[in-house]
Short mmCIF file of C-alpha atoms in Angstrom, two decimals:
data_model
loop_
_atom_site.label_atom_id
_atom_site.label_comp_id
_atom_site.label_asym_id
_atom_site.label_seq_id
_atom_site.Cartn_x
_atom_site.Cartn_y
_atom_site.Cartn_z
CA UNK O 8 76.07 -50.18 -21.89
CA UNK O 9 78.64 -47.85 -20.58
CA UNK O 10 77.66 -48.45 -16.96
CA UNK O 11 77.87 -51.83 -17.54
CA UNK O 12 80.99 -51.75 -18.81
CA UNK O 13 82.36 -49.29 -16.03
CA UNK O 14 80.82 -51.86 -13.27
CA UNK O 15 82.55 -54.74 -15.03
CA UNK O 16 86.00 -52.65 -15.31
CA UNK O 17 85.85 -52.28 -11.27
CA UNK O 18 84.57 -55.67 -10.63
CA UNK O 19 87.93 -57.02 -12.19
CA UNK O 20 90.12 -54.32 -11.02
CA UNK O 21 92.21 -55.74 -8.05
CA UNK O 22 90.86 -55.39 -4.57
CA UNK O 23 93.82 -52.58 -3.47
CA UNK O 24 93.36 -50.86 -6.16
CA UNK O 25 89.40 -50.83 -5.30
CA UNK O 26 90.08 -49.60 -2.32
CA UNK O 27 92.16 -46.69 -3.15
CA UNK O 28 89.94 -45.51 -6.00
CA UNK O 29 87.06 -45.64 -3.25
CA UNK O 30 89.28 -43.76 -0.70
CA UNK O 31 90.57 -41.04 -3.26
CA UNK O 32 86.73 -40.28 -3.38
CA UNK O 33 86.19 -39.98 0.06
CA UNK O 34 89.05 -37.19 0.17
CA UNK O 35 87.67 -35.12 -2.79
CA UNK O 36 84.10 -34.92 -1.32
CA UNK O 37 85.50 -34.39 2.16
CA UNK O 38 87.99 -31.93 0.98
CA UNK O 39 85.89 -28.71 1.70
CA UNK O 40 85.31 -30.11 5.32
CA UNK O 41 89.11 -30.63 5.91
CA UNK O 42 90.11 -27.20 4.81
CA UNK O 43 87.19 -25.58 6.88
CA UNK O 44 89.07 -27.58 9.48
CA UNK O 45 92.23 -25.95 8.39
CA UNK O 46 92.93 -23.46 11.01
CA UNK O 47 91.81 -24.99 14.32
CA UNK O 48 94.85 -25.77 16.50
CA UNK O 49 94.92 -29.30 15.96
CA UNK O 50 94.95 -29.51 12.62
CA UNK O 51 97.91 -26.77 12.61
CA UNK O 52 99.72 -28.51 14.83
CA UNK O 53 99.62 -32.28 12.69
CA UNK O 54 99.66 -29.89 8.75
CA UNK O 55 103.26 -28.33 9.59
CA UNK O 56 104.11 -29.79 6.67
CA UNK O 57 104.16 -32.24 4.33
CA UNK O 58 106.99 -34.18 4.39
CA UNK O 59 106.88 -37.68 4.61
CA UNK O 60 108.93 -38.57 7.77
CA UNK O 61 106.60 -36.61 10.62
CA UNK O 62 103.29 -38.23 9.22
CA UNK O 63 102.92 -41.39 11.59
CA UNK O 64 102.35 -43.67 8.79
CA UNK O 65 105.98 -44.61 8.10
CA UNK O 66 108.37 -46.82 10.16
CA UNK O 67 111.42 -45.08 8.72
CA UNK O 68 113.66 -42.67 10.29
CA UNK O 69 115.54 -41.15 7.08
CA UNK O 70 114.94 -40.36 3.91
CA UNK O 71 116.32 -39.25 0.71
CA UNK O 72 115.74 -35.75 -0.39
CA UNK O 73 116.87 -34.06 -3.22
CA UNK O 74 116.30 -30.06 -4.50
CA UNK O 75 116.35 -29.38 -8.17
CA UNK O 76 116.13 -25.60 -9.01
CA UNK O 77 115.02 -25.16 -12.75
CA UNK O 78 115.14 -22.36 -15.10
CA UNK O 79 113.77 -22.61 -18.66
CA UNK O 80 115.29 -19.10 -19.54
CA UNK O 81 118.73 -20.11 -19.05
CA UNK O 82 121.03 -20.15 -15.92
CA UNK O 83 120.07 -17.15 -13.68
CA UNK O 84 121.97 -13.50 -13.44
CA UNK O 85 121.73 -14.52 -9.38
CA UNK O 86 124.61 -17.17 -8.32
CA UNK O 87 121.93 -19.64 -6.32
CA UNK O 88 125.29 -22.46 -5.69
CA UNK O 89 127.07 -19.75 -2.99
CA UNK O 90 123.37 -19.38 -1.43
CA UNK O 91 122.89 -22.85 -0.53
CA UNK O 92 124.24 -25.45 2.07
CA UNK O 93 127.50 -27.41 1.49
CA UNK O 94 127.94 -29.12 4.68
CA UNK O 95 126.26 -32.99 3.86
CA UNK O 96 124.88 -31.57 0.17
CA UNK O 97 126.16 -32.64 -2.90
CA UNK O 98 125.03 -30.16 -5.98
CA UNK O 99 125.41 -30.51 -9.60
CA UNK O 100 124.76 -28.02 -12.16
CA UNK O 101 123.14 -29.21 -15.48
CA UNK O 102 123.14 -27.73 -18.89
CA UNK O 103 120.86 -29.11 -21.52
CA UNK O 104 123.12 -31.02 -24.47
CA UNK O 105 121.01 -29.34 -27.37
CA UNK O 106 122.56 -26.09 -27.37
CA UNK O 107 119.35 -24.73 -28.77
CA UNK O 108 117.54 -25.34 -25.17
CA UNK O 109 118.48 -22.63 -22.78
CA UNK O 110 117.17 -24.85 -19.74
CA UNK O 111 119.56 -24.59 -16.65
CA UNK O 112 119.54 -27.02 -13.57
CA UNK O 113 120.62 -27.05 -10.01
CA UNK O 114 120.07 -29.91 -8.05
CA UNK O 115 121.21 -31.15 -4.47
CA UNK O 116 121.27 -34.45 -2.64
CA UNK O 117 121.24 -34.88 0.90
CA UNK O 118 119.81 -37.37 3.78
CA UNK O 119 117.13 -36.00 6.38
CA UNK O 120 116.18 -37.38 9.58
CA UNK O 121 111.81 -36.85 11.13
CA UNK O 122 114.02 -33.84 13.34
CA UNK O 123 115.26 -32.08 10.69
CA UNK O 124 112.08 -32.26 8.40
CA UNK O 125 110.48 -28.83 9.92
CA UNK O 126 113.12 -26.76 9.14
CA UNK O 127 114.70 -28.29 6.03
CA UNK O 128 110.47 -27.09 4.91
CA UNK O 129 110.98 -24.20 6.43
CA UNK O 130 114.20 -23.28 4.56
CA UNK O 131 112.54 -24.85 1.00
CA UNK O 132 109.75 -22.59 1.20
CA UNK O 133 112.19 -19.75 1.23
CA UNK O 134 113.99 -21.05 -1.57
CA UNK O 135 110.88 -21.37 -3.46
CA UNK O 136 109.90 -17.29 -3.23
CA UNK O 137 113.76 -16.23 -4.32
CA UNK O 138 113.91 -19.24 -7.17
CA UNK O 139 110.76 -17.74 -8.38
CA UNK O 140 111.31 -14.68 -8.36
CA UNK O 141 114.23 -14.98 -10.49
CA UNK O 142 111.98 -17.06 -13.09
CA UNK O 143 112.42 -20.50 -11.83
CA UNK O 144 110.89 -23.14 -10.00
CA UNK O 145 112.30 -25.00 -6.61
CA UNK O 146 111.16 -29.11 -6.90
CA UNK O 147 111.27 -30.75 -3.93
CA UNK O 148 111.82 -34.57 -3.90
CA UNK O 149 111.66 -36.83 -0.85
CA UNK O 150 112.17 -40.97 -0.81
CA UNK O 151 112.47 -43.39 1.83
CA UNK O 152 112.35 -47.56 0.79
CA UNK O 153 109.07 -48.22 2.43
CA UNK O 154 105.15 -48.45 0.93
CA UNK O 155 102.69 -46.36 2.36
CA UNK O 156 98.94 -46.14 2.26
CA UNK O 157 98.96 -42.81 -0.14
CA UNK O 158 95.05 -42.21 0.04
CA UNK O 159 95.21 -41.82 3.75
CA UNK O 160 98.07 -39.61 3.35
CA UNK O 161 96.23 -37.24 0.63
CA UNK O 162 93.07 -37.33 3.15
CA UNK O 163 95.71 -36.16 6.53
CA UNK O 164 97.21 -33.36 4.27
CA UNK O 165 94.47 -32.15 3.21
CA UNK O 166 95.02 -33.06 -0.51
CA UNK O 167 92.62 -32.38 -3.64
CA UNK O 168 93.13 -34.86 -5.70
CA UNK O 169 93.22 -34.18 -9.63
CA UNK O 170 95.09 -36.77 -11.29
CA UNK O 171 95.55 -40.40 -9.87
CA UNK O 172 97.22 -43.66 -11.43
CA UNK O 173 96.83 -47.30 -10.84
CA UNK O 174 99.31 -50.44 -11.70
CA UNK O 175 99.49 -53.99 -9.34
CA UNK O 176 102.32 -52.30 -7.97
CA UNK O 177 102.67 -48.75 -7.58
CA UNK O 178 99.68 -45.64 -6.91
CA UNK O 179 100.29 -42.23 -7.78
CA UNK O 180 98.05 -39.13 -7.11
CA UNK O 181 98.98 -35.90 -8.02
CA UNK O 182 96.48 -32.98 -6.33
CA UNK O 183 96.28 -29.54 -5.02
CA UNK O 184 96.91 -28.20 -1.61
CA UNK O 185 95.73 -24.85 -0.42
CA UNK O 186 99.17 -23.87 0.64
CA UNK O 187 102.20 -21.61 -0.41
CA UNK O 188 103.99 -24.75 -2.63
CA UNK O 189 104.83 -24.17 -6.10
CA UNK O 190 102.26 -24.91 -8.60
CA UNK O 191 102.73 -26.69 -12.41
CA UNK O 192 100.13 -27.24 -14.98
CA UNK O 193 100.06 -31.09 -16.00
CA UNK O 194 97.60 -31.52 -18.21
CA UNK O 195 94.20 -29.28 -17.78
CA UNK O 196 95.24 -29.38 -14.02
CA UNK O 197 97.13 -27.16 -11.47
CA UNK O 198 98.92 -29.47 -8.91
CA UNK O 199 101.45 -28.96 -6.44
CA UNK O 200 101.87 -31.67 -4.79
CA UNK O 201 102.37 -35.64 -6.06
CA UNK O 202 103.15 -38.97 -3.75
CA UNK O 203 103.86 -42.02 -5.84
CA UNK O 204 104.17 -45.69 -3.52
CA UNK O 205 104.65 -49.23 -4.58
CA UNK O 206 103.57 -51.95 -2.14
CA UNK O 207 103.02 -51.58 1.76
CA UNK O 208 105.64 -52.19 4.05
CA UNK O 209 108.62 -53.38 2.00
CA UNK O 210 108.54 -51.04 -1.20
CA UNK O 211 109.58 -47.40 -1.62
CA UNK O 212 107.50 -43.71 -1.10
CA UNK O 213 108.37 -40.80 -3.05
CA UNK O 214 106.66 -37.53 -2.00
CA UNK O 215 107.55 -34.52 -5.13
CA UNK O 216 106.62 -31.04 -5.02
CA UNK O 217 105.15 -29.71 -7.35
CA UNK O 218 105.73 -32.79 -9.57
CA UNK O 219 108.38 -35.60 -9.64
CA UNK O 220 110.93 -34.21 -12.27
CA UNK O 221 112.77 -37.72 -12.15
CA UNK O 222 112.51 -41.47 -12.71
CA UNK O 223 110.46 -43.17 -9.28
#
C-alpha cells in the first residue's frame, strides 16, 4: 500500500517538480564521484566559489548581497562596524526588542558585479574565521531577479543535498559542501549551504550561506 501510494503521490506531482526530485538524486549518489573529482585542475578552476554570478547558468550581471554577522551572546567585546567596508555598504546594527534576548546583529547591504564575486568570497571567508572566533556566525546572502535550474547548480558545486522543498513555484535545497563555509544544524542535519529559486528565466535566485536568515 505504501508504494502505491508513494507512486501515485509522484504520478500527480507536477512534471518540474519530477524532474528536480529525480535530479537531486542523481547529485547525492554522484556526490562521492564529484568530490573525488575535487582537486583536479579543472574542477578547481570552475569550484572558486560559490556565488551565484560566475556559474554560467545566469544571464544577470549584478546581484544583491547582503552580510549579517550574528551573536547569540550579546554584541561582541571586538568593534566588527570599524573592521568592515563603508565605501557602497550600508550597515545596521540590531538589538533584539525583548530585553531578555541578548542576540546582537550586524548586517550590510551592498551590490556585486560576476568581477567582484572572487574577492568579495575571498574577503567573507575571512570574516567568517574572526566572527567565529569571537562566538558568532558570518551569513552570507546573495539575490539576483532571475530563476535558475537549482539541481544543476547543487550537482556543479558539488552539493550534498540534505533537506529539499517543493511548491508550483519556488525549490529550495539546503545541503552540505566539503568546504571551509560556516555550518548550522537545521533539523537532524548539518548544512552550510541553501539556494532557494522560483520559476526559470523571469523569477528571482537567492543563494544563503549557511542558511537564509531572512524572508526569500
Amino acid at each position: 500500500m505504501k508504494r502505491t501510494a508513494s507512486l501515485t503521490y509522484f504520478r500527480n506531482t507536477p512534471l518540474s517538480a519530477q524532474l528536480l526530485i529525480v535530479l537531486l538524486g542523481v547529485a547525492v549518489f554522484s556526490h562521492a564521484f564529484l568530490w573525488n573529482q575535487a582537486f583536479s585542475p579543472a574542477v578547481k578552476a570552475q569550484d572558486k566559489h560559490p556565488l551565484l554570478l560566475s556559474t554560467g547558468l545566469l544571464e544577470a550581471q549584478e546581484a544583491e548581497l547582503r552580510i549579517i554577522l550574528w551573536f547569540a551572546k550579546g554584541k561582541p567585546k571586538e568593534n566588527f562596524l570599524n573592521q568592515l567596508p563603508q565605501e557602497g555598504w550600508v550597515w545596521q546594527e540590531s538589538h533584539p526588542a525583548n530585553s531578555m534576548s541578548r542576540g546582537y546583529s550586524l548586517a550590510g547591504y551592498t551590490r556585486i558585479s560576476q568581477k567582484s564575486e572572487q574577492a568579495i568570497f575571498s574577503w567573507y571567508q575571512g570574516l567568517v574565521q574572526d566572527v567565529g572566533q569571537a562566538g558568532g556566525i558570518a551569513y552570507l546572502d546573495e539575490r539576483v531577479p532571475e530563476g535558475m535550474d537549482i539541481a544543476h547548480y547543487a550537482l556543479q558545486q558539488n552539493i550534498l543535498p540534505r533537506q529539499f522543498s517543493l511548491s508550483e513555484s519556488v525549490s529550495s535545497v539546503a545541503g552540505w559542501q566539503e568546504s571551509l563555509l560556516p555550518r548550522v544544524v537545521a533539523g537532524n542535519d548539518k548544512v552550510n549551504i541553501q539556494v532557494i529559486s522560483q520559476g526559470y528565466g523571469q523569477g528571482r535566485t537567492a543563494l544563503a550561506i549557511p542558511v537564509l536568515l531572512e524572508e526569500f
